[in-house]
mmCIF file of C-alpha atoms in Angstrom:
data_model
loop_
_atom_site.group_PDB
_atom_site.id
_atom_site.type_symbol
_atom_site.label_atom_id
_atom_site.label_comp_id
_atom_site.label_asym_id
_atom_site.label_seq_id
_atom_site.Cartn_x
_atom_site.Cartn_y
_atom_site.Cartn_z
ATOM 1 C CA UNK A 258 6.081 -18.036 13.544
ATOM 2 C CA UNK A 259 4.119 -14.697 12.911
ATOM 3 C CA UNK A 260 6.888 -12.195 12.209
ATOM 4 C CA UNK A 261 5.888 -8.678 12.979
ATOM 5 C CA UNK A 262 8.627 -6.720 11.293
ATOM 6 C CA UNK A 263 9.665 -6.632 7.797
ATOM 7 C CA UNK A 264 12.870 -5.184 5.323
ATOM 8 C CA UNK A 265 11.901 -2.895 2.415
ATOM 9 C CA UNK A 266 13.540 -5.450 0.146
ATOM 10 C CA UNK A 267 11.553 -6.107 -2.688
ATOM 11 C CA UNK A 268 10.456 -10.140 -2.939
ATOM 12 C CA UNK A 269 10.666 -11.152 -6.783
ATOM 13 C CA UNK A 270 7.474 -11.897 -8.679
ATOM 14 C CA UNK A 271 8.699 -15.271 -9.772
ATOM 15 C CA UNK A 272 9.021 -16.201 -6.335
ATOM 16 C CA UNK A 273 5.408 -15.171 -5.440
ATOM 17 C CA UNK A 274 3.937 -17.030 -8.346
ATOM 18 C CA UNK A 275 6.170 -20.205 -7.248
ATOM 19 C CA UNK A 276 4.674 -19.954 -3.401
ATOM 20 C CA UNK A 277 1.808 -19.705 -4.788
ATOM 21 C CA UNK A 278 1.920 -22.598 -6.962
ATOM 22 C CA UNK A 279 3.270 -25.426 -4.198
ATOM 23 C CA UNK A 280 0.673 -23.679 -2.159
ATOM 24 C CA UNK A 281 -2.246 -24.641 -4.988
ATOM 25 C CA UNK A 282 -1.361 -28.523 -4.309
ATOM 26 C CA UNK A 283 -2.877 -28.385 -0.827
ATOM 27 C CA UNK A 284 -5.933 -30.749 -0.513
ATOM 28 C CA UNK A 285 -9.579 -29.363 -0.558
ATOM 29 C CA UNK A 286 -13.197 -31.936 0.086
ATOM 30 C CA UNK A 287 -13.811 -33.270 -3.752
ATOM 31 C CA UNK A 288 -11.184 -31.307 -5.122
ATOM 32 C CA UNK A 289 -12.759 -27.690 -4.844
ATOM 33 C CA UNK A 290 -9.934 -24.936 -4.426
ATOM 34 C CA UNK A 291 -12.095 -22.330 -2.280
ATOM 35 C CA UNK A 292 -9.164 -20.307 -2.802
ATOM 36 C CA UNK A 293 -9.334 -16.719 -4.535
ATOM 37 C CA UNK A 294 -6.014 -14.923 -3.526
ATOM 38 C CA UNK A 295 -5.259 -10.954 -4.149
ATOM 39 C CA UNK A 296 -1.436 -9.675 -4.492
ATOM 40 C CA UNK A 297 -0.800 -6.165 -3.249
ATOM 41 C CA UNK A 298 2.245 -4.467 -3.610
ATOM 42 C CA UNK A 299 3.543 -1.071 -4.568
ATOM 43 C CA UNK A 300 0.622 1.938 -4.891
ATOM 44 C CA UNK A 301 -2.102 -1.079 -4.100
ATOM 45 C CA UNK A 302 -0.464 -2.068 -1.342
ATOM 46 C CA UNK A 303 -0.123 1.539 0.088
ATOM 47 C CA UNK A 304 -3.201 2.917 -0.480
ATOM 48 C CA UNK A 305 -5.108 0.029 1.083
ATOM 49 C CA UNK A 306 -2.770 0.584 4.364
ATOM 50 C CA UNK A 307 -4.127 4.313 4.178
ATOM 51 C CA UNK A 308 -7.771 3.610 3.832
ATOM 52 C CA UNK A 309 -7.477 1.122 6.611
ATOM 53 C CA UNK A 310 -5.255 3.033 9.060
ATOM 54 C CA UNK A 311 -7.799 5.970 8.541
ATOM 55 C CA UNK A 312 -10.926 4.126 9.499
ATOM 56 C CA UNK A 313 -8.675 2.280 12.436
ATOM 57 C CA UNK A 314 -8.196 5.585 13.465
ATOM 58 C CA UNK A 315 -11.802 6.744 13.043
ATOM 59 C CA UNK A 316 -13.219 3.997 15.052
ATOM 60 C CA UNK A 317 -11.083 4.446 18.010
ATOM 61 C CA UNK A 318 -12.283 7.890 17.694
ATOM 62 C CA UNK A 319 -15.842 6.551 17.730
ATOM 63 C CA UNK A 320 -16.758 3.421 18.580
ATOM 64 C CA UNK A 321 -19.885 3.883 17.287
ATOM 65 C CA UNK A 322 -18.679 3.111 13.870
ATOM 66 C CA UNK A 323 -18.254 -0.475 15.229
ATOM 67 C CA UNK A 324 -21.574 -1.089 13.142
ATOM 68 C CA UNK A 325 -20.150 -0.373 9.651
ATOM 69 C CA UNK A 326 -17.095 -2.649 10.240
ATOM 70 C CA UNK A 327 -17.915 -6.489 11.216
ATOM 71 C CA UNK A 328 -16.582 -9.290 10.713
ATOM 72 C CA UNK A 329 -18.744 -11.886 8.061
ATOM 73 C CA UNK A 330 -17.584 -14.445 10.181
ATOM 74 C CA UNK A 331 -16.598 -15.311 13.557
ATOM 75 C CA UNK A 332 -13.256 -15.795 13.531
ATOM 76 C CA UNK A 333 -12.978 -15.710 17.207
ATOM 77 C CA UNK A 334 -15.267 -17.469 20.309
ATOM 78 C CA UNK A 335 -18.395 -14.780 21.151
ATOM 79 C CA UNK A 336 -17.583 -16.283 24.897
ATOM 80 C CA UNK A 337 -14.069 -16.878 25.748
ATOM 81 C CA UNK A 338 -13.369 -19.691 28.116
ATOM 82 C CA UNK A 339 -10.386 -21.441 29.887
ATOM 83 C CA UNK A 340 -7.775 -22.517 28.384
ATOM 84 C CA UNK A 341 -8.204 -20.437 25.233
ATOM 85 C CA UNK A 342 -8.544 -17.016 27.446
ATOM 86 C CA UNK A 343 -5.488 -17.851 29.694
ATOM 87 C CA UNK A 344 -3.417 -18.470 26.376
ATOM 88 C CA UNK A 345 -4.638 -15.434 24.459
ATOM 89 C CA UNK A 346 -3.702 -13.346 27.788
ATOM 90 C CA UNK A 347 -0.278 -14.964 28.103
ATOM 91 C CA UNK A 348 0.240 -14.409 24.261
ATOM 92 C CA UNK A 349 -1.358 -10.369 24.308
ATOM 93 C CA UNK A 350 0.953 -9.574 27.481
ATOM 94 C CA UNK A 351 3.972 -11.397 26.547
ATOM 95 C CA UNK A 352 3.876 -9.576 22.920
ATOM 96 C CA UNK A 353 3.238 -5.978 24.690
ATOM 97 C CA UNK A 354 6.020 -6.760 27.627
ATOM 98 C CA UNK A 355 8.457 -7.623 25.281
ATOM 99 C CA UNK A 356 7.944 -3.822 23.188
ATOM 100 C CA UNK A 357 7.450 -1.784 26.908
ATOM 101 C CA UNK A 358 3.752 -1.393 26.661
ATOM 102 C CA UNK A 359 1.334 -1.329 29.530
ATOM 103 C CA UNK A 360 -2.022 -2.629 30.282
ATOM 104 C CA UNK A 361 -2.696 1.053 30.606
ATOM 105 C CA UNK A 362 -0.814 2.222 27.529
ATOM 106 C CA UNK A 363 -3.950 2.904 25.269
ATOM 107 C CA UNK A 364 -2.102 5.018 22.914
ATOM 108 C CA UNK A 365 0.772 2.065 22.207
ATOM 109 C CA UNK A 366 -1.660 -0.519 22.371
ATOM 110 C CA UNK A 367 -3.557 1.046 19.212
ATOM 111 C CA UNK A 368 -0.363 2.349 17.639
ATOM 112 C CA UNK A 369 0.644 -1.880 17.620
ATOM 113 C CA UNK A 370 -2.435 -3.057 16.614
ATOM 114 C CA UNK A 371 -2.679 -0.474 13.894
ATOM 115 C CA UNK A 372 1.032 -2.027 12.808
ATOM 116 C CA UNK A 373 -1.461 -4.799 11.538
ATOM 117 C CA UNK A 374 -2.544 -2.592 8.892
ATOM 118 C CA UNK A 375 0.570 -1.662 7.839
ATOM 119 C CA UNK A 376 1.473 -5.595 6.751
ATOM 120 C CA UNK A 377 4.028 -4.758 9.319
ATOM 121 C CA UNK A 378 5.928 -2.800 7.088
ATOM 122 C CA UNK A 379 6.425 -5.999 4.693
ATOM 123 C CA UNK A 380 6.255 -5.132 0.836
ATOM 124 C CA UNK A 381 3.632 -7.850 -0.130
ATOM 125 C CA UNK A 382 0.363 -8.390 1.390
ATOM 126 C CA UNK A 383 -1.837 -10.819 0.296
ATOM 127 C CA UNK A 384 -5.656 -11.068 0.997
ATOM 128 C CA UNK A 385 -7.678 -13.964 0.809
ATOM 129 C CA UNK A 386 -11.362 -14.687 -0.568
ATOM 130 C CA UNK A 387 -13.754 -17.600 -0.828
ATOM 131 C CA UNK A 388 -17.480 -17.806 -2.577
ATOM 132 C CA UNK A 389 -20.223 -17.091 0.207
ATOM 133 C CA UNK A 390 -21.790 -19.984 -1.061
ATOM 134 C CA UNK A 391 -19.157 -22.004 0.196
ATOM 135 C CA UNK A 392 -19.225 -24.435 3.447
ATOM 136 C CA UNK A 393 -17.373 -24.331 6.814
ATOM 137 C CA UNK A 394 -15.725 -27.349 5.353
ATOM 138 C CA UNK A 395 -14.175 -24.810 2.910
ATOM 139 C CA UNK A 396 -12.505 -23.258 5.348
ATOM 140 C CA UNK A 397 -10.920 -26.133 7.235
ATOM 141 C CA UNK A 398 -9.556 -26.594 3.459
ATOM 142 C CA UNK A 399 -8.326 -23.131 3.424
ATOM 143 C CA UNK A 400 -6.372 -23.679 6.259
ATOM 144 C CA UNK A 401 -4.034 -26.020 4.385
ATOM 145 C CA UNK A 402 -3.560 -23.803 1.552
ATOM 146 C CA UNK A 403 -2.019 -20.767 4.007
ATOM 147 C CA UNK A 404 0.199 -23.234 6.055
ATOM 148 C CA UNK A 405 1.163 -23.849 2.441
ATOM 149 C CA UNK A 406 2.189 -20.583 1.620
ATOM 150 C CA UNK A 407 3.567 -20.341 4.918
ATOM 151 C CA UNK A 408 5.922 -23.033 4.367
ATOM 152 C CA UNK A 409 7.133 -22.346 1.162
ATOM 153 C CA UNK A 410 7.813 -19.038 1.659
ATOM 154 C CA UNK A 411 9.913 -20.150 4.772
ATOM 155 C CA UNK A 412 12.100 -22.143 2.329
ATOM 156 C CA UNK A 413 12.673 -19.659 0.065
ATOM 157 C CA UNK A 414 14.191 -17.204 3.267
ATOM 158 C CA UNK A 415 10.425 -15.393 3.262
ATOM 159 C CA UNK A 416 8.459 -15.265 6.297
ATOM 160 C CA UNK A 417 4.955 -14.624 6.897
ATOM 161 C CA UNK A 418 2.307 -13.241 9.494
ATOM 162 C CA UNK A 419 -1.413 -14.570 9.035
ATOM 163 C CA UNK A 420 -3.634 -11.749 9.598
ATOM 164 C CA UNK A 421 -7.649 -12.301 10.911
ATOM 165 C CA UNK A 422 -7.246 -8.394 11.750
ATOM 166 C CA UNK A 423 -8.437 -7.121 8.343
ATOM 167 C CA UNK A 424 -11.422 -9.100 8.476
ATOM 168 C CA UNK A 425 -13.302 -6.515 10.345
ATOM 169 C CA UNK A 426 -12.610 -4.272 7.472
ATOM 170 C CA UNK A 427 -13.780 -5.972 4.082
ATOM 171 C CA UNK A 428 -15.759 -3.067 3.080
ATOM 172 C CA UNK A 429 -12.776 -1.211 2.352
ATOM 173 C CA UNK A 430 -10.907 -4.085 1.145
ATOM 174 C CA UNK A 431 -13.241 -6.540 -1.444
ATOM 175 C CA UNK A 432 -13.858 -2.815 -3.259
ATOM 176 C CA UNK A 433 -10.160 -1.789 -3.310
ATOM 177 C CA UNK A 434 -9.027 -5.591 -4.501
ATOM 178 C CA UNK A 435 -11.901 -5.682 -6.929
ATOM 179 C CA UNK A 436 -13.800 -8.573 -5.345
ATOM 180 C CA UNK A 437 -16.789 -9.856 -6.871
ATOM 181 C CA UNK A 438 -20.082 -9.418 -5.036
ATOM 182 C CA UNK A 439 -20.126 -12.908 -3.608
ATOM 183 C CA UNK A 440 -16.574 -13.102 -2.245
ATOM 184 C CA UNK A 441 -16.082 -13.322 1.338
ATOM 185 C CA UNK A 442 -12.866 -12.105 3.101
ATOM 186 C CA UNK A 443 -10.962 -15.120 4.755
ATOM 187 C CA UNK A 444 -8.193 -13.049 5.824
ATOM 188 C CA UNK A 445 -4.813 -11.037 5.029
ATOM 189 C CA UNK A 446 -1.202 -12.041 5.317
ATOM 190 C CA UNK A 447 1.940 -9.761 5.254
ATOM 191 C CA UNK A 448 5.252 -11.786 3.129
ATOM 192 C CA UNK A 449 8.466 -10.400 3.184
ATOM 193 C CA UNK A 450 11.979 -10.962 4.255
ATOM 194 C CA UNK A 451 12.178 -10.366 8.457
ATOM 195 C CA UNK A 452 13.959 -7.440 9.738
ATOM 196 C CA UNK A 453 16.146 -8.130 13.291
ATOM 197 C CA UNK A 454 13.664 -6.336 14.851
ATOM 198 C CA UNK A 455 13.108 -6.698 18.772
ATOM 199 C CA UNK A 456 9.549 -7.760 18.214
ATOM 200 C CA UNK A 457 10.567 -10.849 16.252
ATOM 201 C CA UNK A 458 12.327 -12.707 19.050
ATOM 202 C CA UNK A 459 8.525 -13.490 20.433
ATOM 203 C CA UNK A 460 7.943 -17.176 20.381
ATOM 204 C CA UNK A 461 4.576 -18.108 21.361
ATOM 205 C CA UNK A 462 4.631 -21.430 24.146
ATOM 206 C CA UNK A 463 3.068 -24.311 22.799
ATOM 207 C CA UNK A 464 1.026 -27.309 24.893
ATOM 208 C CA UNK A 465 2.998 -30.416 25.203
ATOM 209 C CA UNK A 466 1.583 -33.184 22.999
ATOM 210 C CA UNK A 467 0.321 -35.233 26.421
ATOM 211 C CA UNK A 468 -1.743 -32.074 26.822
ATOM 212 C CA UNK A 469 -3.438 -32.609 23.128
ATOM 213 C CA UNK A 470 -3.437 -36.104 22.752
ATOM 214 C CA UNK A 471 -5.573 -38.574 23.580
ATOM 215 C CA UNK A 472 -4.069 -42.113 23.282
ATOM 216 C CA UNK A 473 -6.967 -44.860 22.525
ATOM 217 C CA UNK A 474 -6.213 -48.743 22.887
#
């Protein structure tokens, strides 16, 4: 599950390097490793929240800045169809009913989304990079290493929210983490221990298996 609310409590640095380790073992085409990961915490952590909030803030205060912060990759459809539409909707609206906010709430609506950049409050956020160079393959392979880390940190009383919404803003981020010139953002992740938060009892529905599965004699 994506938890959106975190405890202050601090998450030992052995226990982020052994995450990190069963998370190395995931598999990747010919044995390649795409994977570049960046640990924030403390001061890094905080002032990367407060460059990012700022220029949130900015572009809702002019869209026009839209240009300066895109995405290097399309994380999302350009053209949303059925049935991916109708389950973003029922996941966007079921979120927002659950903490009171409208379809007309603009100011809670950015004030939520902006909770994003805050790694939901959790003390470690981690950002992910890959070489440019790199294939779509690569990412399919990246997929498997943040399940990993997903996982394991779930087993060691962690939990975890996967994050696509930085992506819009690696030209804050690859300069703050100290990304080489040919790294990529994949994507961010907040880790921490889960507060009992309202916002946390949100379980996204799931389609039955007979609506997946295709069974072939």
């Amino acid at each position: 599950m994506s938890t959106r609310a975190f405890t202050q409590q601090a998450v030992p640095q052995q226990t982020l390097h052994d995450i990190l380790q069963v998370a190395s073992r995931a598999p990747s085409g010919t044995n390649c490793q795409p994977w570049k990961v960046y640990v924030l915490q403390g001061n890094s952590r905080n002032r990367l929240v407060e460059k990012v909030c700022a220029a949130h803030d900015a572009l809702r205060a002019d869209p026009a800045l839209a240009a300066e912060y895109r995405e290097a990759y399309d994380y999302y459809p350009e053209k949303w169809v059925s049935p991916y539409i109708d389950r973003r909707r029922e996941n966007g609206w079921g979120l927002y009913s659950l903490l009171g906010i409208g379809k007309g709430d603009k100011d809670k609506m950015h004030a939520q989304h902006q909770r994003n950049y805050r790694f939901f409050d959790a003390p470690v956020g981690l950002m992910f990079t890959i070489d440019s160079v790199m294939g779509r393959g690569s990412l399919l392979d990246y997929g498997m290493f943040l399940q990993n880390i997903m996982v394991a940190a779930r087993a060691r009383g962690l939990h975890t929210c996967p994050q696509a919404a930085w992506n819009g803003y690696a030209s804050i981020i690859l300069p703050h983490i100290g990304a080489g010139a040919d790294e990529m953002l994949v994507c961010g992740m907040a880790l921490g221990y889960a507060d009992e938060a309202t916002v946390n009892s949100f379980h996204t529905p799931r389609v039955a298996v007979s609506g997946f599965t295709h069974w072939l004699d």
